[in-house]
Coordinates of C-alpha atoms in Angstrom, one line a residue:
X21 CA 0.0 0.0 0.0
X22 CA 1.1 3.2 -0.5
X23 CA 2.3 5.8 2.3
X24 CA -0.5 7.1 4.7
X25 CA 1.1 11.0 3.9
X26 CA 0.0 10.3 -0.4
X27 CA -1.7 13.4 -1.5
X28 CA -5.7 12.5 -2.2
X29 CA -6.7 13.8 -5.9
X30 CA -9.9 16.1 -5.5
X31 CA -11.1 15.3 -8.9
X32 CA -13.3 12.4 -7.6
X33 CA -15.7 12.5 -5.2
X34 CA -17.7 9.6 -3.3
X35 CA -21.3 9.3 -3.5
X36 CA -23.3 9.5 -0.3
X37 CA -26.6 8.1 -0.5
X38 CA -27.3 4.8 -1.2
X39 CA -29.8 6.0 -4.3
X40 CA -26.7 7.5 -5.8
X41 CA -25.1 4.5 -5.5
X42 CA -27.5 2.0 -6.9
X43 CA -27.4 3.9 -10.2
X44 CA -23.6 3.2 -10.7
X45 CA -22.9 0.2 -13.1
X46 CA -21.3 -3.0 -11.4
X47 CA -17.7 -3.9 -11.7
X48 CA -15.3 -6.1 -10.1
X49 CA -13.1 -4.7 -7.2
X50 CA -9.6 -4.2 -8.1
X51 CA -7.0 -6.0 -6.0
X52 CA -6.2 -3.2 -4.0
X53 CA -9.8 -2.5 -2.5
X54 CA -11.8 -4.2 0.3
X55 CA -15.5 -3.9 1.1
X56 CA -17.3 -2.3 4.1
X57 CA -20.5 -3.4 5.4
X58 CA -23.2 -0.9 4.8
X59 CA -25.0 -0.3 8.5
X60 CA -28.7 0.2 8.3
X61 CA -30.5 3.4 9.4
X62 CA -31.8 1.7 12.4
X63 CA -28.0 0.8 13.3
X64 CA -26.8 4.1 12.8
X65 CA -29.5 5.6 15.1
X66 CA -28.8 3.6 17.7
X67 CA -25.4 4.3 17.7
X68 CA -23.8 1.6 15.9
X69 CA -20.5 3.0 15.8
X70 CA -20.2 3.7 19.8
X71 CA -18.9 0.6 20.7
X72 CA -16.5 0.0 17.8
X73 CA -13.2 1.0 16.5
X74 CA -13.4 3.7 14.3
X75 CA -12.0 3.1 10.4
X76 CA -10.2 5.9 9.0
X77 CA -10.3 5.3 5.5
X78 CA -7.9 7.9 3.2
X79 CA -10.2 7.4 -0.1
X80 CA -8.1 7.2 -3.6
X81 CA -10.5 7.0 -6.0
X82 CA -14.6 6.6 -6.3
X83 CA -17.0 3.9 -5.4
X84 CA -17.4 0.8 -8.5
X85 CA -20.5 -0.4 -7.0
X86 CA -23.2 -0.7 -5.2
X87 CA -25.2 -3.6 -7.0
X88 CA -26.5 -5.0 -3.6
X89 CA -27.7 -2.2 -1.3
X90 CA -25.5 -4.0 2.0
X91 CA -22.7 -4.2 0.5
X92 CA -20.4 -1.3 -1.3
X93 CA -16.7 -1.0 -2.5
X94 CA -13.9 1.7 -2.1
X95 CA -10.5 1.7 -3.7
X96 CA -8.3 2.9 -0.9
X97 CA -4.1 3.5 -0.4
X98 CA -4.4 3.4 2.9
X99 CA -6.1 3.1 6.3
X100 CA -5.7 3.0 9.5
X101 CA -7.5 1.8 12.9
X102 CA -8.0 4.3 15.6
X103 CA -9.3 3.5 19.0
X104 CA -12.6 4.9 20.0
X105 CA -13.3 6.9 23.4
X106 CA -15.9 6.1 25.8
X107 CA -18.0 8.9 24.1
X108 CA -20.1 8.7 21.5
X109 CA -18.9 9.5 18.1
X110 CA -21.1 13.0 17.6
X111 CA -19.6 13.9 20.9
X112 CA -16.1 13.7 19.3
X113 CA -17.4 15.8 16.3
X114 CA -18.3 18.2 18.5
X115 CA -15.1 18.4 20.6
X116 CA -13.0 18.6 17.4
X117 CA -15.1 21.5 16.1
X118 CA -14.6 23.6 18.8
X119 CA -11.1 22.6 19.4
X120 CA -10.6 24.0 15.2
X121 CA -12.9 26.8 16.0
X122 CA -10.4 27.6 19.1
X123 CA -7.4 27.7 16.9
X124 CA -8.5 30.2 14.2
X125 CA -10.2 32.6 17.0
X126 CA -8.4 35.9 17.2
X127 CA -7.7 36.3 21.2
X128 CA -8.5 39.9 22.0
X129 CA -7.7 42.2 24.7
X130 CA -10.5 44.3 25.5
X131 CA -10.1 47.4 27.9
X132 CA -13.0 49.7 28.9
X133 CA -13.9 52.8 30.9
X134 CA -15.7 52.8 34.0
X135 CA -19.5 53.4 32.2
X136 CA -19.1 50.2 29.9
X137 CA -17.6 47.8 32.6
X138 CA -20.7 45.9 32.7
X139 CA -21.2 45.6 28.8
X140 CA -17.2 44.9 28.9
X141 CA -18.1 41.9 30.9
X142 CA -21.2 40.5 28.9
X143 CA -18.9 40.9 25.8
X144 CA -15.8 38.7 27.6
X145 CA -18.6 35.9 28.8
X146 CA -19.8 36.0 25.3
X147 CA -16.0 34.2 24.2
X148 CA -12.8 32.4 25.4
X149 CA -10.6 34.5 22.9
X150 CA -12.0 37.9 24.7
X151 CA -9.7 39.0 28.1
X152 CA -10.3 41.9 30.0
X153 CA -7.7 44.2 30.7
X154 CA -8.3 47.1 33.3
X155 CA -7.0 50.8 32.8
X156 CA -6.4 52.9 35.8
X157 CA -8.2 56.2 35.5
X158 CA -7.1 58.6 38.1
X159 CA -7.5 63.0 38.2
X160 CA -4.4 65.4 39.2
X161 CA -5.7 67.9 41.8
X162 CA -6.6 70.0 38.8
X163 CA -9.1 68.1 37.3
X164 CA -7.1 66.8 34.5
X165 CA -6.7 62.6 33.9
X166 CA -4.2 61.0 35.9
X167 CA -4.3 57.4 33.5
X168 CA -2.5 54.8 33.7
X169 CA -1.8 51.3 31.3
X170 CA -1.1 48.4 33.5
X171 CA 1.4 45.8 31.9
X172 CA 1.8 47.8 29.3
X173 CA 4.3 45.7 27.5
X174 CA 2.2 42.7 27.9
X175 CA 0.1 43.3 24.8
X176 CA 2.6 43.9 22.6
X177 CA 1.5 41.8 19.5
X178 CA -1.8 41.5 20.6
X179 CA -4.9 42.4 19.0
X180 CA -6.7 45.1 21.0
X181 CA -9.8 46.4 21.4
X182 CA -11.1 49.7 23.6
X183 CA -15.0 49.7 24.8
X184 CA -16.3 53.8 24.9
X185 CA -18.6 55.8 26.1
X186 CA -18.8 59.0 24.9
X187 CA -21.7 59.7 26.8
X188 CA -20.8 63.4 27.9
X189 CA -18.1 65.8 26.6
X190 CA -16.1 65.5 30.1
X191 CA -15.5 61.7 29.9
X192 CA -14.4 62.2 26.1
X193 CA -10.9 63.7 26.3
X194 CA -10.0 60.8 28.8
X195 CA -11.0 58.3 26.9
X196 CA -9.4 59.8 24.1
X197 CA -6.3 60.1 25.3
X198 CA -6.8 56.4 26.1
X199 CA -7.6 55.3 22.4
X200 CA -4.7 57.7 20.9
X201 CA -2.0 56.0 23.5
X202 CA -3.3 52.1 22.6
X203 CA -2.1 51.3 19.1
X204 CA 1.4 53.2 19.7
X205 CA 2.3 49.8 22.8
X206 CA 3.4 47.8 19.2
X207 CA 0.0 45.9 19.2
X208 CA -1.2 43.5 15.9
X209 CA -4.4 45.7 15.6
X210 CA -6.4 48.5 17.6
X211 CA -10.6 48.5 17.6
X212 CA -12.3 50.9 19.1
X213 CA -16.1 49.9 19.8
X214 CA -18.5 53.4 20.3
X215 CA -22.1 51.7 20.4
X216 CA -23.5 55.2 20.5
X217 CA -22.0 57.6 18.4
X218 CA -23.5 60.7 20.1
X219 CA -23.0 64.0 18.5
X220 CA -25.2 63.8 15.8
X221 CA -28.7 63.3 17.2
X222 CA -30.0 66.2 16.5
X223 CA -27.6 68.1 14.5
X224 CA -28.7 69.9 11.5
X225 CA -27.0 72.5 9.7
X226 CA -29.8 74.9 9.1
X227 CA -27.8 78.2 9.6
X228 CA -24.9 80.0 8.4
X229 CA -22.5 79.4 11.5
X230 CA -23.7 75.8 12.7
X231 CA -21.2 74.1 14.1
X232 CA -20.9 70.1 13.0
X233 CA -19.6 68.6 15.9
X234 CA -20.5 65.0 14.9
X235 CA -17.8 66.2 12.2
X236 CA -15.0 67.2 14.6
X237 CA -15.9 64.1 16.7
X238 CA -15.6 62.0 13.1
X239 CA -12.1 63.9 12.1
X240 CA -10.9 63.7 15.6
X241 CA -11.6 59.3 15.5
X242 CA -10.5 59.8 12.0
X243 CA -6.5 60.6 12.9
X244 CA -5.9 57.9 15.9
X245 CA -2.7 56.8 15.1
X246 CA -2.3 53.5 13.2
X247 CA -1.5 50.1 14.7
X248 CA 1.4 47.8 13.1
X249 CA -1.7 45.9 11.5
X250 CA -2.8 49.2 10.2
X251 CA -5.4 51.7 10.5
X252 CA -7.7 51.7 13.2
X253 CA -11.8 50.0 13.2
X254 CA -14.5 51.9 15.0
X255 CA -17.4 49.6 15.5
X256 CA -20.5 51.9 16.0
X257 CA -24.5 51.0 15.9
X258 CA -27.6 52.3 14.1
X259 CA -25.4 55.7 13.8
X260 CA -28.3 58.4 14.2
X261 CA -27.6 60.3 10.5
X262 CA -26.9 58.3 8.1
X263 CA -24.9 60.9 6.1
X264 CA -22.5 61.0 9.2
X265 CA -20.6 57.8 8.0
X266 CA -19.2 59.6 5.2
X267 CA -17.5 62.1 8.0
X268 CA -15.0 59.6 8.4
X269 CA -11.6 59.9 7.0
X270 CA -9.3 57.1 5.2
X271 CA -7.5 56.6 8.2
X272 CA -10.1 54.7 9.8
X273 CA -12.2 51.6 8.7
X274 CA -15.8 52.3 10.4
X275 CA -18.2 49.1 11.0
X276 CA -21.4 49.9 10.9
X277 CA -24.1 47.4 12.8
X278 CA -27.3 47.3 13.7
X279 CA -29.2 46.3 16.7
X280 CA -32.3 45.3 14.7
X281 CA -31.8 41.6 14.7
X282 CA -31.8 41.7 18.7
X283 CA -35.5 42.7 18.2
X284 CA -36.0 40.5 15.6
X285 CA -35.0 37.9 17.7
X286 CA -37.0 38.8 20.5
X287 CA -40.3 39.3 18.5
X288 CA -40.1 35.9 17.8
X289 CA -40.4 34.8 21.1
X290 CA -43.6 36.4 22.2
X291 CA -46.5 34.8 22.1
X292 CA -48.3 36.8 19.4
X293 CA -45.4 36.8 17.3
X294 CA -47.5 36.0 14.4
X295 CA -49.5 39.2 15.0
X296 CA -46.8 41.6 14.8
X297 CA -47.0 44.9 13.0
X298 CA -44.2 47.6 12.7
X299 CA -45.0 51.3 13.0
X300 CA -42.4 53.9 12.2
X301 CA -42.8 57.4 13.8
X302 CA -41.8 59.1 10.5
X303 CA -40.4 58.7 7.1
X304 CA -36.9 58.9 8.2
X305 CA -37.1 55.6 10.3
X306 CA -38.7 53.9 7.6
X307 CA -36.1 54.8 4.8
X308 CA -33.3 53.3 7.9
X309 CA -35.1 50.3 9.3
X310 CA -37.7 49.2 6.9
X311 CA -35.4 46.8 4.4
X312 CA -34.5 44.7 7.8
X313 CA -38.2 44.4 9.1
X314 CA -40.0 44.1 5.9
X315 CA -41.5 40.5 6.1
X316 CA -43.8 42.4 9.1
X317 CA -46.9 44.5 8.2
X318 CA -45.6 48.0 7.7
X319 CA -47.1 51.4 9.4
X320 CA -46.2 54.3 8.8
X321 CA -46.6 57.7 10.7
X322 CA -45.9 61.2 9.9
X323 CA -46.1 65.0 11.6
X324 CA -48.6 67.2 10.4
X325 CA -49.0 70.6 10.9
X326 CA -52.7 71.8 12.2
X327 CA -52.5 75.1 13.1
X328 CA -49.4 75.9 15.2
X329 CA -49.5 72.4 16.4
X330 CA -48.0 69.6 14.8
X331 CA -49.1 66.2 15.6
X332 CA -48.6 62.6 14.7
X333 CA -51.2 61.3 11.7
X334 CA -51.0 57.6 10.5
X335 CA -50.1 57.7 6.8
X336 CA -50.0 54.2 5.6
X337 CA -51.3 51.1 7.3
X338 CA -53.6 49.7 10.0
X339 CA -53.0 49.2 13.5
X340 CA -56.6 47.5 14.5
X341 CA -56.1 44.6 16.1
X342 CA -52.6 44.2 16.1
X343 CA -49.4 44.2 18.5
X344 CA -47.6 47.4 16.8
X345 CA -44.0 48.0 17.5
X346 CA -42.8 51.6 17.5
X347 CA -38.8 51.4 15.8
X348 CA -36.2 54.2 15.7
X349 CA -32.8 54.9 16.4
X350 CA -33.0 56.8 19.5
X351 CA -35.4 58.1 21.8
X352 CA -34.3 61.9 23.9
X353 CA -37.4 63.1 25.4
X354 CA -39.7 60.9 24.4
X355 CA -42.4 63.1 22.8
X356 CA -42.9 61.4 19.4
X357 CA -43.1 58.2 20.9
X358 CA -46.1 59.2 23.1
X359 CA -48.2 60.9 20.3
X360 CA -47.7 57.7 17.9
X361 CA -48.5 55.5 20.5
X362 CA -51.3 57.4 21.1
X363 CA -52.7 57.7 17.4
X364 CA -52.3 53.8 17.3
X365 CA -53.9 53.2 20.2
X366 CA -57.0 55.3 19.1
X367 CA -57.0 53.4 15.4
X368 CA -57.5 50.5 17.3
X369 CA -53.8 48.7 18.7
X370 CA -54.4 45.6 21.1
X371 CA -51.2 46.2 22.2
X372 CA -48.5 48.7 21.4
X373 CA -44.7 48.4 22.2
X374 CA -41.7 50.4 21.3
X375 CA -38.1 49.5 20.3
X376 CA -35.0 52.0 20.3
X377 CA -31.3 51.2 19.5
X378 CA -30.4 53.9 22.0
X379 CA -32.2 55.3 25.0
X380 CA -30.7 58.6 25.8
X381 CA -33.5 59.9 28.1
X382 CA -31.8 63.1 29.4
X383 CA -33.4 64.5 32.7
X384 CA -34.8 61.4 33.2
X385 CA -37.3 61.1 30.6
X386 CA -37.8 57.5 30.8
X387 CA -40.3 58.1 33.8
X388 CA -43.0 59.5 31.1
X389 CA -43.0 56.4 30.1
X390 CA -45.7 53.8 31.6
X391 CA -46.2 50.4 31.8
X392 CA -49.9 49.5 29.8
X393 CA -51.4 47.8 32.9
X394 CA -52.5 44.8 31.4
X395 CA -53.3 45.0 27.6
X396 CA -54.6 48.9 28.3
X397 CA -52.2 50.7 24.3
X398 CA -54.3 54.0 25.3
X399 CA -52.2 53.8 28.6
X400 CA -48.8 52.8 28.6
X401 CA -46.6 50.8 26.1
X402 CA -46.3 46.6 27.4
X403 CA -42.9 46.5 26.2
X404 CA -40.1 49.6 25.5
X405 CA -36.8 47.6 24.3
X406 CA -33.6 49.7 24.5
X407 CA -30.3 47.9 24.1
X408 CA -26.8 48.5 26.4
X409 CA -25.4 50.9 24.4
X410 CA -26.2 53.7 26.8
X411 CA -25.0 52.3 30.1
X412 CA -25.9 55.1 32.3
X413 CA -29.7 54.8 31.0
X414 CA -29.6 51.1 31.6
X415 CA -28.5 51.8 35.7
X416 CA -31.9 54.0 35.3
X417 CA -34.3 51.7 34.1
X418 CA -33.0 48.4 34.8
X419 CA -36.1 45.9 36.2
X420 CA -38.6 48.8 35.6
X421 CA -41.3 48.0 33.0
X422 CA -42.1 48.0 30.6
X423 CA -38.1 48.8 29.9
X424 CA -36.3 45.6 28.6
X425 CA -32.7 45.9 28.0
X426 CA -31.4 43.5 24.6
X427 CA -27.4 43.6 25.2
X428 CA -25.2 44.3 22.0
X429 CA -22.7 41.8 23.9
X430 CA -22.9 39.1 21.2
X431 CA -22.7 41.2 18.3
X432 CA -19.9 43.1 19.8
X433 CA -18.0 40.3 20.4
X434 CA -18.8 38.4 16.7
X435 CA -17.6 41.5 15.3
X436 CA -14.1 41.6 17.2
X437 CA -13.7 38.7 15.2
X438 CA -13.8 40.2 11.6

């Protein structure tokens, strides 16, 4: 026989099923094959390979035969018996799987501020190749940070990654200073993950002398120095404007998720999943979310102007009957959200809930927000789903319905794969 380390030709493959194999013509086997009992199906589900040693057969060419349906032929250079562990043989799949999956992970090093310690966490549990790493964040007696990198030159070669929160223009320069100093310690590659990019919720350049400041924040991200693997990723979510991804300069790769498929994923688990319908407060929600949620019956609300007021009107769709689920980006005071909940309610909702990527609720807003008491739309909302990427809202609202927090920890940790 030839040697076990013989190169396999990929030009012929080896029909599975024994239908395939019926409808090959019958020839003899050639002296250098042997023939394998076929087991039945009942054999196979009952584990007819558990208590046997395990053939590992390094296949030369194709099948000749299969003539009778128990009995088929393989032409092989080699083969070889292996012992078989107490386990069952799926079990051993399994182990090697994650035991390959193991070896092409990229191990991380994540660091984090003091707001995203909790996500930081969530993300680490979510995989083996994710370690924490701690930063100490001190203040001179003027005010200024005091920061400090423990063990710095233990990451050297290391793919790192930096959690933020931007969440108020004190904590930024910090943190900055934090993500600037990172991909100079010699690392393989630097991300930084901003769940909320925060300057642009409500910028609009209406005015001669408007300042962009989602721009500078863009431009400032845009120069972090480069890492030995090269420029920087900034891993952000559902960014608010949509024309703010082109702020970014060439000297950064920006990732751009979503967290609509945690909704997704929880709408499917309710029990009136089937009875779903979508609402969007205006057009601009439904021109960001409606390609991701359009197997759901679509509503669509706008603000018209009566008078000096302008309220919410439904302008496509119909709520009656229905579990409608408010979507949008963000949510800061809460005002739209109340007046489309209310216009749904009054067309005739059974239930109404609302879904926001990020819940920014400045001066605690959240509290206008109640709980429907039982199937009551015209009341209250029976579900408001926010996810973690505003972690000081989430210390606010935690445990108080109808808030429900869906954590970006998995995605955040699939994408520090990429």
């Amino acid at each position: 026989m030839a040697a076990a380390t013989r190169p396999l030709p990929t030009s012929r493959t080896t029909p599975a099923c024994p239908h395939v194999l019926k409808s090959l013509k019958h020839s003899s086997p050639p002296a250098s094959s042997f023939s394998l009992p076929l087991p039945s199906k009942s054999s196979l589900s009952n584990g007819f390979f558990s208590n046997q040693k395990r053939l590992v057969v390094q296949v030369r060419s194709e099948i000749k035969s299969f003539e009778n349906s128990q009995n088929w032929t393989i032409e092989a250079d080699s083969f070889r018996f292996v012992p078989n562990s107490s386990s069952h043989s799926s079990s051993s799949l399994s182990m090697a799987a994650s035991t390959s999956a193991a070896k092409t992970s990229k191990k991380v090093c994540l660091f984090y501020c003091a707001e995203t310690k909790a996500l930081a966490e969530r993300v680490a549990s979510e995989s083996d190749s994710i370690e924490l790493r701690s930063i100490t964040w001190r203040k001179f007696d003027d005010g200024f940070p005091n920061i400090f990198i423990p063990n710095a030159h233990g990451i050297r070669g290391q793919h790192v990654a930096f959690l933020a929160s931007f969440s108020s223009p004190g904590v930024i320069f910090e943190q900055l200073s934090v993500i600037y100093a990172l991909p100079k310690l010699f690392i393989s590659s630097f991300t930084l993950v901003l769940p909320f990019f925060p300057t642009g919720t409500s910028e609009r350049m209406e005015d001669e002398g408007d300042v962009a400041t989602a721009f500078t924040l863009a431009r400032t991200l845009s120069n972090i120095p480069i890492s030995r693997g090269g420029p920087t990723s900034i891993v952000t979510f559902d960014i608010h404007a949509l024309q703010e991804r082109f702020y970014f300069g060439d000297n950064i790769l920006p990732c751009f998720e979503s967290g609509i498929p945690l909704l997704k994923n929880r709408l499917q688990e309710l029990p009136d999943s089937h009875n779903i319908s979508i609402a969007f407060p205006d057009d601009g929600a439904w021109k960001r979310f409606h390609k991701q949620l359009q197997h759901f019956p679509t509503i669509v609300c706008a603000k018209v102007r009566e008078g000096d007021q302008r309220i919410v009107r439904i302008k496509e769709g119909d709520p009656s009957g229905r579990h409608v689920v408010i979507v949008d980006d963000l949510v800061q005071s809460g005002g739209t959200l109340i007046e489309c909940q209310k216009v749904l309610a009054a067309h005739g909702a059974a239930k109404i809930s609302a879904y926001v990527t990020h819940g920014i609720f400045p001066n605690r807003s959240w509290e206008r927000f109640e709980h429907d008491n039982q199937g009551h739309p015209e009341n209250g909302l029976t579900y408001f789903w926010i996810t973690d990427s505003c972690p000081l809202t989430v210390q606010q609202v935690m445990f108080k319905a109808p808030f429900e927090v869906l954590s970006l920890a998995g995605s955040i940790a699939a994408t520090l794969q990429i």
